[in-house]
XYZ file of C-alpha atoms in Angstrom:
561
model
C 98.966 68.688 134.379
C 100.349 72.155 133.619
C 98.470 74.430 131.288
C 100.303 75.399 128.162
C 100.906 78.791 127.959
C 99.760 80.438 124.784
C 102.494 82.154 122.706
C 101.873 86.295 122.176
C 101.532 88.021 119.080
C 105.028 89.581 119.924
C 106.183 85.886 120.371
C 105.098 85.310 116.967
C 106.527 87.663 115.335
C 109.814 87.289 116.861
C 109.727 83.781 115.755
C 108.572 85.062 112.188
C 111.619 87.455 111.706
C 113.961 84.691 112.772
C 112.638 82.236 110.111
C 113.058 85.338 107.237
C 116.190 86.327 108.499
C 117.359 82.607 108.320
C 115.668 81.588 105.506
C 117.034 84.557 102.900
C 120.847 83.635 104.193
C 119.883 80.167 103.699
C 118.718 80.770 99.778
C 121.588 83.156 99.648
C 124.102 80.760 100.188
C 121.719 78.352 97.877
C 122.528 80.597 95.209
C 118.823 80.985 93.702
C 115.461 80.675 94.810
C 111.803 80.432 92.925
C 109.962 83.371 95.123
C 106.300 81.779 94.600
C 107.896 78.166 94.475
C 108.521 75.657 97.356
C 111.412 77.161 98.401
C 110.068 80.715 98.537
C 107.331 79.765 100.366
C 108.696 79.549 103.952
C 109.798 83.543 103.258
C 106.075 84.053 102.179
C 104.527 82.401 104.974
C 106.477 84.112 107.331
C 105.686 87.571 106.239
C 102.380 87.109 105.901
C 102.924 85.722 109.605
C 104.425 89.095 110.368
C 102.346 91.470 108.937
C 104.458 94.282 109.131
C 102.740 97.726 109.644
C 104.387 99.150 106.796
C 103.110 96.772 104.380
C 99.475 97.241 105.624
C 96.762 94.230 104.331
C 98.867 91.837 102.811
C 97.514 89.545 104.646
C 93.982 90.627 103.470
C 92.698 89.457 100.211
C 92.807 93.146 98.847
C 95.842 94.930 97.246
C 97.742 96.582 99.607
C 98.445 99.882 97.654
C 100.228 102.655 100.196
C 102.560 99.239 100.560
C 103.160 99.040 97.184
C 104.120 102.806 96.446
C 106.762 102.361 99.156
C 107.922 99.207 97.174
C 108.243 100.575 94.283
C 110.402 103.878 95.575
C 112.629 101.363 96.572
C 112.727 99.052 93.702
C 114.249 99.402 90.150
C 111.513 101.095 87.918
C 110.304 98.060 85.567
C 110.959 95.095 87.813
C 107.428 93.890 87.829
C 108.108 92.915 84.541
C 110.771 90.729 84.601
C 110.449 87.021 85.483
C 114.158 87.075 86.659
C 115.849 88.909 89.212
C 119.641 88.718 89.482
C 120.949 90.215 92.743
C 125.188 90.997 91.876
C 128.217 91.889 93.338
C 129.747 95.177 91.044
C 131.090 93.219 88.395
C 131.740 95.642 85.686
C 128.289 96.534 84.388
C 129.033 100.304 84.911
C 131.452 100.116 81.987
C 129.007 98.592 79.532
C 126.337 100.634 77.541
C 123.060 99.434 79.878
C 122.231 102.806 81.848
C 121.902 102.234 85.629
C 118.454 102.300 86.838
C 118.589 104.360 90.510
C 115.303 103.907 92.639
C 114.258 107.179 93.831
C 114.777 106.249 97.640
C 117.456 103.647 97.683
C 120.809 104.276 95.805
C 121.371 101.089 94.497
C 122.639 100.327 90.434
C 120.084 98.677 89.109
C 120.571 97.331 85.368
C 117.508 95.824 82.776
C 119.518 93.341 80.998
C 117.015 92.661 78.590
C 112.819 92.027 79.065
C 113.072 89.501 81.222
C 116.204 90.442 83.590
C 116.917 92.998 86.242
C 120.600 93.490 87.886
C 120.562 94.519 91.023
C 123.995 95.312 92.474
C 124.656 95.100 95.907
C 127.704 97.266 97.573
C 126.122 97.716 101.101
C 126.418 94.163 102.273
C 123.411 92.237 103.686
C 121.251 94.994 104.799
C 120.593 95.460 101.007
C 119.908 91.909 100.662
C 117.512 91.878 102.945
C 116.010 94.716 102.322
C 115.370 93.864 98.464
C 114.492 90.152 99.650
C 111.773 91.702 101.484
C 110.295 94.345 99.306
C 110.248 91.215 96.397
C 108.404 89.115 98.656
C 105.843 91.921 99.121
C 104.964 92.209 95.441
C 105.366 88.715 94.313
C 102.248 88.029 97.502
C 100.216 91.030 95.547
C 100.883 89.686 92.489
C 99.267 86.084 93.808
C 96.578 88.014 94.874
C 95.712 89.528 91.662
C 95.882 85.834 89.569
C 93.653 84.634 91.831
C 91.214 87.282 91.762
C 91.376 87.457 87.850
C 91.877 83.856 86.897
C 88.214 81.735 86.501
C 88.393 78.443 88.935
C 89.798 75.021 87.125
C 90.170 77.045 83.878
C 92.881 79.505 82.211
C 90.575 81.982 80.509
C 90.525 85.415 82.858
C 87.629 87.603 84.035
C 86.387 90.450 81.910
C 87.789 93.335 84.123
C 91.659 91.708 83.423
C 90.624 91.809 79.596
C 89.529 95.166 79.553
C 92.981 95.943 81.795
C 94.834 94.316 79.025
C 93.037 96.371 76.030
C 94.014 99.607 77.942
C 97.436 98.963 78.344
C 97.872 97.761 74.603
C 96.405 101.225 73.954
C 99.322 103.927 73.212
C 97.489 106.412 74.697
C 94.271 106.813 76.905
C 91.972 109.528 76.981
C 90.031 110.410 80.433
C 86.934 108.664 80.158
C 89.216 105.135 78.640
C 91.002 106.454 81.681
C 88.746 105.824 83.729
C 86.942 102.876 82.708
C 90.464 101.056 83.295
C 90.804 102.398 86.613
C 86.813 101.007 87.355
C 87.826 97.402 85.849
C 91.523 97.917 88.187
C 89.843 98.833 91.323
C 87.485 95.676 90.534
C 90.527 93.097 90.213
C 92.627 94.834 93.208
C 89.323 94.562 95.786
C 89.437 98.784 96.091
C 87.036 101.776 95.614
C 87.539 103.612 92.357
C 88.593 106.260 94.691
C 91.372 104.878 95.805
C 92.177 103.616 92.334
C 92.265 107.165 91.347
C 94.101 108.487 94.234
C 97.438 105.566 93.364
C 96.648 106.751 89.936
C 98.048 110.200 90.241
C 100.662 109.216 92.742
C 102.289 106.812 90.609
C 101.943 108.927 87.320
C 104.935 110.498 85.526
C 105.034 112.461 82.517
C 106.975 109.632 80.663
C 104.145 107.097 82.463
C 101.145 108.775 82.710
C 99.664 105.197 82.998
C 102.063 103.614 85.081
C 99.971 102.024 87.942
C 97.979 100.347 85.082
C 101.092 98.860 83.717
C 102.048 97.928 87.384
C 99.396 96.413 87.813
C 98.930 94.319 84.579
C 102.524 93.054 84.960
C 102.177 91.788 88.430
C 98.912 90.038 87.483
C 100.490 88.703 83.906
C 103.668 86.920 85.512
C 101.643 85.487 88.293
C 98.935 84.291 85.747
C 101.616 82.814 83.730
C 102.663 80.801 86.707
C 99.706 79.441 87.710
C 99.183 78.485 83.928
C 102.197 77.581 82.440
C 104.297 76.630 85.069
C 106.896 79.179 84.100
C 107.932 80.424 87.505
C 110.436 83.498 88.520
C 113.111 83.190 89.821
C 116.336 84.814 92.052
C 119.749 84.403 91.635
C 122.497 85.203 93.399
C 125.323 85.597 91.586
C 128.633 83.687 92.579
C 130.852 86.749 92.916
C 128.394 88.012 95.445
C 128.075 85.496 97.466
C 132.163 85.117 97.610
C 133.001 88.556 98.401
C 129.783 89.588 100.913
C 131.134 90.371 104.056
C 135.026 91.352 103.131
C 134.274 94.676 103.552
C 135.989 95.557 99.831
C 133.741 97.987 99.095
C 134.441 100.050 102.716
C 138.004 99.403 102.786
C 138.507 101.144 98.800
C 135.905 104.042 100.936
C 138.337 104.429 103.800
C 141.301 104.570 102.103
C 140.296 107.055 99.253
C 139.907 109.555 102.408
C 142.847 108.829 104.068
C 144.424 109.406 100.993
C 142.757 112.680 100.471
C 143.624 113.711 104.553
C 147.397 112.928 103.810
C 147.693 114.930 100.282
C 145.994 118.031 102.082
C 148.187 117.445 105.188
C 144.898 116.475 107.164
C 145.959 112.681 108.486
C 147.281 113.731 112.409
C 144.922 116.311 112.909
C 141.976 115.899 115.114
C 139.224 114.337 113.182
C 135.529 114.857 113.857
C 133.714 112.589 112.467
C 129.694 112.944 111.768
C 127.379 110.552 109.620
C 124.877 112.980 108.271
C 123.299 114.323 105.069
C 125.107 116.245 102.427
C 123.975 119.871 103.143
C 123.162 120.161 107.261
C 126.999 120.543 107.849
C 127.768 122.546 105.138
C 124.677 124.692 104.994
C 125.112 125.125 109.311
C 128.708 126.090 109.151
C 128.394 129.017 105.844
C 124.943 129.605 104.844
C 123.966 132.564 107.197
C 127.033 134.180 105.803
C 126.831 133.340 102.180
C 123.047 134.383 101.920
C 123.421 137.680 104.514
C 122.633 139.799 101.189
C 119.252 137.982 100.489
C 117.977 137.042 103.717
C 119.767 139.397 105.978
C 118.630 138.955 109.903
C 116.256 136.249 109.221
C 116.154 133.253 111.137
C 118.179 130.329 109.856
C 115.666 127.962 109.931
C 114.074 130.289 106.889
C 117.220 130.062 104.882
C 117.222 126.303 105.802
C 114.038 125.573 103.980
C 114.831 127.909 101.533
C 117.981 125.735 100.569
C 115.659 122.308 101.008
C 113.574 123.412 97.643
C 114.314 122.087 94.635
C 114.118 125.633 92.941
C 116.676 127.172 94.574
C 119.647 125.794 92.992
C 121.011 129.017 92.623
C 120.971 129.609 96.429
C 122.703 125.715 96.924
C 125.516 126.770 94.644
C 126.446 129.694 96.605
C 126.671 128.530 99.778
C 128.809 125.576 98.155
C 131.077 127.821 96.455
C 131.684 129.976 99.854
C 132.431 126.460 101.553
C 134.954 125.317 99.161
C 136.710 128.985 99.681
C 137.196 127.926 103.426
C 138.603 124.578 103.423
C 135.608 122.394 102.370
C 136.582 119.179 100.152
C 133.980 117.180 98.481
C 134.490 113.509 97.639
C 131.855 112.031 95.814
C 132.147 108.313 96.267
C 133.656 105.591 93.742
C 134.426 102.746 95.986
C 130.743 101.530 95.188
C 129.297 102.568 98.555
C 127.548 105.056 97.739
C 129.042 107.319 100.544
C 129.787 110.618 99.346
C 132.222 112.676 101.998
C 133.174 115.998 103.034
C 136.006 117.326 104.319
C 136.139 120.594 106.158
C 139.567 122.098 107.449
C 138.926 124.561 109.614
C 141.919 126.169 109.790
C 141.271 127.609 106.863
C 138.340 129.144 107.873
C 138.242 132.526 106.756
C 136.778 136.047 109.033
C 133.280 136.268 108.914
C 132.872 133.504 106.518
C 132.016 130.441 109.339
C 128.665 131.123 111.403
C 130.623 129.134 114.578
C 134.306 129.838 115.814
C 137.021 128.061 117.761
C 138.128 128.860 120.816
C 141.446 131.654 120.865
C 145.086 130.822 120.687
C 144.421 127.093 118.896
C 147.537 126.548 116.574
C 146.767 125.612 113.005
C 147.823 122.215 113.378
C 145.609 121.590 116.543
C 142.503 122.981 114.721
C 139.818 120.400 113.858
C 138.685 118.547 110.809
C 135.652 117.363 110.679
C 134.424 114.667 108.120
C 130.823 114.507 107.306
C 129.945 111.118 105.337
C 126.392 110.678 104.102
C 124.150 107.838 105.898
C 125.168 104.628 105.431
C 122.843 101.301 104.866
C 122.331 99.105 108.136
C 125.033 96.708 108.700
C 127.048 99.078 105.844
C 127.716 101.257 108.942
C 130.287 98.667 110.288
C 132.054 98.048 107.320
C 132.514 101.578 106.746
C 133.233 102.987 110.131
C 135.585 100.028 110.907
C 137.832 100.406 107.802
C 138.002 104.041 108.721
C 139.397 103.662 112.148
C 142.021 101.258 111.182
C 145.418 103.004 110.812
C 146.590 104.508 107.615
C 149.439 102.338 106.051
C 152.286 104.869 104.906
C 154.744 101.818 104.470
C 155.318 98.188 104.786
C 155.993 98.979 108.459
C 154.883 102.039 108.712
C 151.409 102.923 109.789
C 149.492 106.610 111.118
C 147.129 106.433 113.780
C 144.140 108.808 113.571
C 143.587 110.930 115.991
C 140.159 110.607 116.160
C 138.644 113.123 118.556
C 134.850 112.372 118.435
C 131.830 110.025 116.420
C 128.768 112.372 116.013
C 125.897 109.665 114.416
C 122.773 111.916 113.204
C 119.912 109.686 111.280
C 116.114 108.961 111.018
C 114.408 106.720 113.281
C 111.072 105.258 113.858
C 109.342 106.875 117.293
C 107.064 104.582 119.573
C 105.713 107.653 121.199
C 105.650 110.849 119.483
C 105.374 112.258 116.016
C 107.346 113.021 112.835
C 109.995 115.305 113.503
C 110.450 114.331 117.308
C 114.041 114.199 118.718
C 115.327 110.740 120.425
C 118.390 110.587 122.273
C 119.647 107.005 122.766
C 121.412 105.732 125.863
C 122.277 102.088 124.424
C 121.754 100.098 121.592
C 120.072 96.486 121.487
C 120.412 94.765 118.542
C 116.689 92.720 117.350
C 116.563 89.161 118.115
C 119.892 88.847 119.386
C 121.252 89.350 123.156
C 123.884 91.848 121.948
C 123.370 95.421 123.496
C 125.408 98.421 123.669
C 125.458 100.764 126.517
C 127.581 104.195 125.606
C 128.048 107.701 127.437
C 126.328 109.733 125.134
C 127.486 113.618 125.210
C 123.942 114.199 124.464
C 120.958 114.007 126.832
C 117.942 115.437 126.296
C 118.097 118.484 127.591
C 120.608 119.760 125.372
C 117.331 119.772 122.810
C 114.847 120.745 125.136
C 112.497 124.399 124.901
C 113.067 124.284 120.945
C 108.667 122.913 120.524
C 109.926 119.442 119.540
C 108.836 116.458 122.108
C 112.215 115.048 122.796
C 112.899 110.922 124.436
C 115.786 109.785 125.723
C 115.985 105.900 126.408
C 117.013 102.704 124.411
C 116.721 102.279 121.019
C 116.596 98.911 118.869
C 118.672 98.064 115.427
C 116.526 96.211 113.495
C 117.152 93.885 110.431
C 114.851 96.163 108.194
C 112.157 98.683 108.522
C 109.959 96.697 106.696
C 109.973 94.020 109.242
C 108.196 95.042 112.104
C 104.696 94.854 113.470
C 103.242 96.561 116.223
C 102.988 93.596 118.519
C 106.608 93.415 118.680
C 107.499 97.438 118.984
C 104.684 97.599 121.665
C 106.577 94.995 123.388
C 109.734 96.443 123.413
C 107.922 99.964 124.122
C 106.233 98.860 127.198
C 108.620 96.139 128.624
C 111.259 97.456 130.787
C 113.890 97.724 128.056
C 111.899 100.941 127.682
C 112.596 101.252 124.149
C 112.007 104.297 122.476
C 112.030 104.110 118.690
C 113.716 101.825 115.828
C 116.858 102.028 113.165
C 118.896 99.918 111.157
C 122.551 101.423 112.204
C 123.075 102.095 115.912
C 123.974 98.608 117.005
C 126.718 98.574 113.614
C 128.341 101.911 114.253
C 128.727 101.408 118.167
C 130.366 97.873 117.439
C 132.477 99.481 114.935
C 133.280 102.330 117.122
C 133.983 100.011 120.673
C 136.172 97.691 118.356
C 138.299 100.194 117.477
C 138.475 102.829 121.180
C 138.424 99.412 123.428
C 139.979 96.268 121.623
C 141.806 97.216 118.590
C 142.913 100.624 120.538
C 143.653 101.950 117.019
C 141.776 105.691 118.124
C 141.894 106.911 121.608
C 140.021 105.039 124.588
C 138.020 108.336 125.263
C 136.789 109.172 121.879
C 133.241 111.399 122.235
C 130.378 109.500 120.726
C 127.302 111.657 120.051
C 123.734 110.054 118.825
C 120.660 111.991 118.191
C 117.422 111.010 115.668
C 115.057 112.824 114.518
C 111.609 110.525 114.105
C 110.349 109.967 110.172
C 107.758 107.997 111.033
C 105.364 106.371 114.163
C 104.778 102.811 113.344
C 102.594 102.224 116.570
C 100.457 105.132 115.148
C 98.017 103.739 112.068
C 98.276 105.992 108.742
C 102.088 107.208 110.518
C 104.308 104.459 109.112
C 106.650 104.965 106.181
C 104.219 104.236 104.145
C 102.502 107.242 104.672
C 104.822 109.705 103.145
C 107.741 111.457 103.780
C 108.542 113.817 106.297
C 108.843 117.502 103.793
C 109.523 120.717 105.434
C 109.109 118.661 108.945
C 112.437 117.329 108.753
C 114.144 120.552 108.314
C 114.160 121.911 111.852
C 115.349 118.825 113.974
C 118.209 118.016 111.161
C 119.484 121.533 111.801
C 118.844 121.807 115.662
C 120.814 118.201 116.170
C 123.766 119.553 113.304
C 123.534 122.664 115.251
C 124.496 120.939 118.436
C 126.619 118.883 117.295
C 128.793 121.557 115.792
C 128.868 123.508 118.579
C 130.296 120.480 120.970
C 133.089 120.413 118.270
C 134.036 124.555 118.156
C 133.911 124.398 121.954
C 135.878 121.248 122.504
């Protein structure tokens, strides 16, 4: 008889992100779902299956905490408090009097309806979903934890350390040593040192919540308790507008055409068009900030003036670099469509002397001379619906259409490294898209040489798309590491812009066949490396120099092309 081969933790968790991916478009299309019900448990059981590195011991009967800061960056400020959680299409509540709710590292509208009820509106198709599916899943598992550490067996009445919680938070205001006799009685109920306690303490104060993880923390555990109790169970709805209009692409086709629009009033449309998807400033800042700034910083080396314009105090600095870029043919869009894609347009034939730190090659007429369009990072699968409704012909007429003539894609962004550190440069051959067979090989006018001698550790190799950053172990990324698809780190675009950008150069043949495609990332984050995930903080002032060294290339390709 054949032995039965075991299945590997990679197997596993393969299988697990299947079953969530599955199992959210399957309550999606449900309409609603009851997260710590029956039908939320096969999401539950499947992430606790996973255990993805950036949600740390949820699988553990302690409160994951570095997990649950990154949560709550991500989520609308509040939402442990409300029982239900409507996810919407936009459907108007921007003209009402609620005030949208942004969370600090997502920009997503987020509306309290009233105590009970969050909005959530979703404009960056599934990726979002998924991505707010995940991080609910997360704190609805911590707030199980917390019931069941609190609650006394067969009974309703709670431990001591929740009731002292409770008479804390009831307090108005909390002086240090009530301070820190809530923080003892926390750190009790969450299965943590009073260190640590502490530590999430001032992390998650504000000046308008100086006692916010308390109130974090007593929500999660009250709705849960109420649960268990009463029977009174949250729920998530998808809203029927939502569900009819995911996947049309409105949102990216109002984005695309507001540009073209704005190309053919400034006589823009059948010029060469450079596209890049980066930040807001690297372009800008690249292109004029030497220039603008020669009186304060004089010879100095850019990167100074770079990280110089990356603090928030120097607004001053910011403005004049911006007001130098709009003198030479810079046009800022900021975005309406509901993307959340704000553009920039920069003609450079109306580049004036000594104002531009790059120049163009002699004796290029004006109406040869490049534009490039910068749009800010889009949201996984958001990349597609963007990028594809931008390469589709303009419509002048009925019968009339304009080709662009789109010279080359330049795709900067943040990715996860599998061998390296923050701030580490990875230059992708192909795509593969996670837990499908799709994979897209491209010439990249990058290799890795190009970044090479600057003290950053640079890969070149594959790189994988995954369904969400919050839904990976490292099981699976050593797998793909150390197999031969030699995979070198993890994003959430590639795959979406490189299907977007094929469609249009090789089926569609709405751009040219040869269009230059350009991908670089700079690494945020190790997730094969404990205490290097997300989770673990941003990147700061380390994020400065490879932004700059890939814009810097980038730009040059384009002057010299």
């Amino acid at each position: 008889m054949n032995k039965l081969k075991n299945t590997t933790r990679a197997q596993e968790s393969t299988n697990a992100i299947e079953r969530l991916y599955i199992t959210m478009r399957h309550l999606f299309n449900r309409g609603f779902y009851k997260p710590m019900g029956v039908s939320g448990e096969t999401l539950r059981n499947a992430l606790l299956q996973l255990r993805p590195e950036i949600y740390g011991s949820i699988a553990e009967e302690k409160t994951e905490l570095n997990g649950l800061i990154y949560v709550l960056e991500r989520l609308p400020e509040g939402i442990e408090q409300c029982r239900f959680i409507n996810l919407t299409s936009d459907e108007g509540y921007g003209k009402s009097h609620f005030k949208p709710i942004i969370p600090p590292k997502r920009r997503r509208n987020c509306y309290r309806i009233d105590d009970e009820q969050m909005n959530i509106e979703i404009t960056r198709g599934r990726s979002d979903i998924y991505d707010i599916l995940t991080h609910l899943t997360f704190l609805f598992v911590e707030s199980q934890k917390i019931a069941k550490r609190v609650l006394i067996e067969d009974t309703d009445r709670t431990i001591r350390d929740w009731v002292k919680l409770e008479e804390a938070v009831k307090k108005n205001k909390l002086t240090q040593t009530e301070r820190e006799v809530a923080l003892i009685h926390t750190a009790q109920i969450l299965g943590r040192s009073f260190t640590e306690a502490i530590e999430i303490h001032k992390k998650l104060a504000t000046k308008a919540e100086p006692e916010r993880f308390l109130k974090i923390v007593y929500w999660l555990g009250k709705l849960a308790i109420e649960e268990e109790t009463t029977g009174n169970k949250r729920a998530i709805t998808f809203t029927p507008l939502l569900r009819e209009r995911l996947g049309h692409h409105i949102h990216g086709e109002r984005w695309a055409n507001a540009i073209k629009e704005t190309l053919k009033a400034n006589g823009l449309l059948e010029r060469p068009i450079h596209i890049i998807s980066a930040n807001m400033h690297s372009v800008m800042n690249s292109l004029f900030a030497k220039n603008a700034l020669a009186k304060e910083y004089g010879n100095k080396p850019s990167l100074e003036i770079y990280e110089a314009l990356s603090s928030p105090e120097n607004g001053a600095l910011r403005n004049k670099v911006i007001a130098m870029a709009k003198k030479n043919g810079m046009i800022s869009l900021d975005d309406t469509s509901g993307t959340n894609i704000d553009v920039q347009i920069f003609d450079t034939a109306k580049l004036g002397k000594d104002a531009c730190c790059f120049e163009l090659r002699e004796g290029i007429p004006d109406d040869k001379k490049p534009v490039i369009f910068v749009m800010d990072y889009a949201f996984g699968e958001q990349a597609y619906e963007t990028i594809d409704e931008f390469l589709k012909p303009y419509k002048k007429k009925k019968n009339q259409q304009v080709f662009l003539d789109v010279a080359s894609i330049s795709i900067m962004g943040k990715a996860g490294i599998l061998e390296g550190g923050k701030g580490d440069i990875m230059i992708p051959t192909s795509h593969i898209f996670e837990g499908t067979a799709d994979n897209y090989p491209f010439k990249n006018e990058f290799n890795a040489d190009d970044f090479k001698g600057n003290g950053l550790n640079v890969l070149e190799g594959a790189m994988i798309t995954v369904l969400g950053t919050s839904l990976q172990n490292k099981d699976i990324l050593k797998f793909f590491h150390e197999s031969t698809w030699n995979v070198i780190g993890l994003e959430m675009e590639g795959v979406h812009y490189q299907k977007a950008i094929q469609a249009a150069s090789k089926v569609r043949r709405s751009i040219r066949e040869d269009v230059k495609v350009r991908y670089a990332y700079y690494a945020s984050d190790n997730p094969l490396e404990t205490g290097s995930t997300l989770a673990s903080g941003g990147l700061g002032t380390t994020g400065v120099k490879p932004t700059y060294l890939i814009t810097d290339k980038i730009l040059k390709q384009i002057f010299n092309s």
